[in-house]
GROMACS .gro file of C-alpha atoms in nm:
model
  142
    1MET     CA    1   8.247   5.302 -19.256
    2LYS     CA    2   7.910   5.155 -19.158
    3ILE     CA    3   7.808   5.217 -18.795
    4ALA     CA    4   7.525   5.031 -18.618
    5LEU     CA    5   7.337   5.226 -18.350
    6ALA     CA    6   7.073   5.112 -18.103
    7SER     CA    7   6.931   5.214 -17.768
    8ASP     CA    8   6.667   5.158 -17.509
    9LYS     CA    9   6.446   5.437 -17.376
   10GLY     CA   10   6.716   5.572 -17.144
   11GLY     CA   11   6.960   5.637 -17.427
   12PHE     CA   12   6.724   5.710 -17.714
   13ASP     CA   13   6.756   6.089 -17.734
   14LEU     CA   14   7.136   6.071 -17.726
   15LYS     CA   15   7.130   5.797 -17.992
   16GLU     CA   16   6.920   6.019 -18.215
   17TYR     CA   17   7.163   6.308 -18.162
   18ILE     CA   18   7.467   6.094 -18.247
   19LYS     CA   19   7.286   5.947 -18.546
   20SER     CA   20   7.240   6.295 -18.693
   21TYR     CA   21   7.596   6.388 -18.601
   22LEU     CA   22   7.743   6.081 -18.776
   23GLU     CA   23   7.525   6.127 -19.083
   24GLY     CA   24   7.655   6.486 -19.102
   25LEU     CA   25   8.006   6.339 -19.115
   26ASN     CA   26   7.897   6.110 -19.401
   27TYR     CA   27   7.908   5.786 -19.205
   28ASP     CA   28   7.673   5.512 -19.322
   29VAL     CA   29   7.449   5.474 -19.016
   30VAL     CA   30   7.242   5.162 -18.953
   31ASP     CA   31   6.977   5.259 -18.697
   32LEU     CA   32   6.857   4.935 -18.538
   33THR     CA   33   6.608   5.107 -18.307
   34GLU     CA   34   6.387   5.355 -18.487
   35GLU     CA   35   6.186   5.333 -18.165
   36PRO     CA   36   6.349   5.261 -17.828
   37ALA     CA   37   6.417   4.894 -17.759
   38ALA     CA   38   6.218   4.741 -17.474
   39ASP     CA   39   6.538   4.681 -17.276
   40PHE     CA   40   6.910   4.754 -17.304
   41VAL     CA   41   6.972   4.383 -17.359
   42ASP     CA   42   6.768   4.399 -17.680
   43SER     CA   43   6.954   4.699 -17.818
   44ALA     CA   44   7.296   4.559 -17.717
   45VAL     CA   45   7.223   4.228 -17.886
   46ALA     CA   46   7.101   4.406 -18.201
   47VAL     CA   47   7.425   4.605 -18.234
   48SER     CA   48   7.641   4.304 -18.151
   49ARG     CA   49   7.471   4.084 -18.409
   50ALA     CA   50   7.493   4.354 -18.676
   51VAL     CA   51   7.867   4.388 -18.622
   52LEU     CA   52   7.939   4.016 -18.594
   53ASP     CA   53   7.725   3.938 -18.899
   54GLY     CA   54   7.909   4.199 -19.109
   55LYS     CA   55   7.611   4.433 -19.147
   56ALA     CA   56   7.817   4.708 -18.979
   57ASP     CA   57   8.186   4.773 -18.926
   58ARG     CA   58   8.144   4.903 -18.572
   59GLY     CA   59   7.868   4.969 -18.325
   60VAL     CA   60   7.755   5.220 -18.067
   61MET     CA   61   7.491   5.133 -17.810
   62PHE     CA   62   7.319   5.369 -17.571
   63ASP     CA   63   7.134   5.326 -17.243
   64GLU     CA   64   7.112   5.525 -16.918
   65TYR     CA   65   7.456   5.432 -16.784
   66GLY     CA   66   7.625   5.225 -17.057
   67THR     CA   67   7.729   4.946 -16.823
   68GLY     CA   68   7.431   4.720 -16.886
   69SER     CA   69   7.468   4.738 -17.264
   70ALA     CA   70   7.841   4.666 -17.245
   71MET     CA   71   7.789   4.370 -17.014
   72ALA     CA   72   7.510   4.224 -17.230
   73SER     CA   73   7.712   4.267 -17.548
   74ASN     CA   74   8.024   4.110 -17.400
   75LYS     CA   75   7.826   3.795 -17.321
   76ILE     CA   76   7.801   3.732 -17.696
   77HIS     CA   77   8.087   3.516 -17.822
   78GLY     CA   78   8.324   3.721 -18.035
   79MET     CA   79   8.217   4.064 -17.911
   80VAL     CA   80   8.442   4.318 -17.744
   81THR     CA   81   8.244   4.616 -17.617
   82ALA     CA   82   8.366   4.891 -17.386
   83ASN     CA   83   8.158   5.118 -17.167
   84VAL     CA   84   8.310   5.461 -17.228
   85ALA     CA   85   8.274   5.795 -17.053
   86GLU     CA   86   8.604   5.959 -17.148
   87GLU     CA   87   8.802   5.985 -17.469
   88ASN     CA   88   9.114   5.791 -17.372
   89THR     CA   89   8.909   5.478 -17.308
   90SER     CA   90   8.731   5.519 -17.642
   91HIS     CA   91   9.067   5.536 -17.816
   92MET     CA   92   9.262   5.274 -17.622
   93THR     CA   93   8.990   5.012 -17.607
   94THR     CA   94   8.982   5.008 -17.985
   95GLU     CA   95   9.354   5.034 -18.049
   96HIS     CA   96   9.459   4.782 -17.784
   97ASN     CA   97   9.157   4.559 -17.735
   98GLY     CA   98   8.992   4.561 -18.076
   99ALA     CA   99   8.659   4.693 -17.949
  100LYS     CA  100   8.389   4.619 -18.200
  101ALA     CA  101   8.143   4.844 -18.017
  102ILE     CA  102   8.119   5.102 -17.744
  103ALA     CA  103   7.842   5.167 -17.496
  104ILE     CA  104   7.757   5.520 -17.387
  105GLY     CA  105   7.543   5.615 -17.089
  106ALA     CA  106   7.312   5.905 -17.162
  107GLY     CA  107   7.280   5.967 -16.789
  108ILE     CA  108   7.658   6.004 -16.764
  109VAL     CA  109   7.759   6.207 -17.071
  110GLY     CA  110   7.591   6.480 -17.271
  111PRO     CA  111   7.577   6.528 -17.646
  112LYS     CA  112   7.909   6.709 -17.693
  113LYS     CA  113   8.099   6.456 -17.482
  114ALA     CA  114   7.929   6.174 -17.676
  115GLU     CA  115   8.049   6.333 -18.001
  116SER     CA  116   8.404   6.333 -17.868
  117LEU     CA  117   8.379   5.971 -17.748
  118VAL     CA  118   8.250   5.856 -18.085
  119ASN     CA  119   8.517   6.054 -18.271
  120GLU     CA  120   8.793   5.887 -18.069
  121TYR     CA  121   8.639   5.543 -18.116
  122LEU     CA  122   8.593   5.575 -18.490
  123GLY     CA  123   8.922   5.757 -18.549
  124VAL     CA  124   9.151   5.470 -18.449
  125ASN     CA  125   9.214   5.118 -18.574
  126TYR     CA  126   9.303   4.803 -18.388
  127ALA     CA  127   9.681   4.772 -18.356
  128GLY     CA  128   9.688   4.392 -18.339
  129GLY     CA  129  10.030   4.244 -18.273
  130ARG     CA  130  10.102   4.198 -17.905
  131HIS     CA  131   9.747   4.306 -17.824
  132GLN     CA  132   9.605   4.008 -18.013
  133ILE     CA  133   9.744   3.779 -17.743
  134ARG     CA  134   9.485   3.915 -17.498
  135LEU     CA  135   9.199   3.859 -17.739
  136ASP     CA  136   9.320   3.507 -17.815
  137MET     CA  137   9.333   3.431 -17.443
  138LEU     CA  138   8.975   3.552 -17.398
  139GLU     CA  139   8.853   3.349 -17.695
  140LYS     CA  140   8.994   3.033 -17.535
  141LEU     CA  141   8.786   3.096 -17.222
  142SER     CA  142   8.459   3.070 -17.415
   0.00000   0.00000   0.00000
């Protein structure tokens, strides 16, 4: 699985940690910010575009709190991004809502918690079925 990563200055150290962690698990990591992005909007857009354009299967974006990246990403038509700080949300947002990316706040979670969040996110697939109705409803709003 190919995973796109990006961050601004506030999430850069955690992004680097998770990058090494994922590479150690033999994921194909696409690092879109070798240097911190100027703003969380830039890093969120980079991950979103990589996923939507098929350059990555899923994405993880990092900033200080995660909320800004998630909000910016969700403004892009076709994206579903969840701000996560606990494992159940990482799991359920993918299984039930088809999350294409997650946003993690480096000021909220530490490295070990981030590992767990990413594991839950990457370890589950979208269930589709009745859950697709929600996504179809959201697509019609755009």
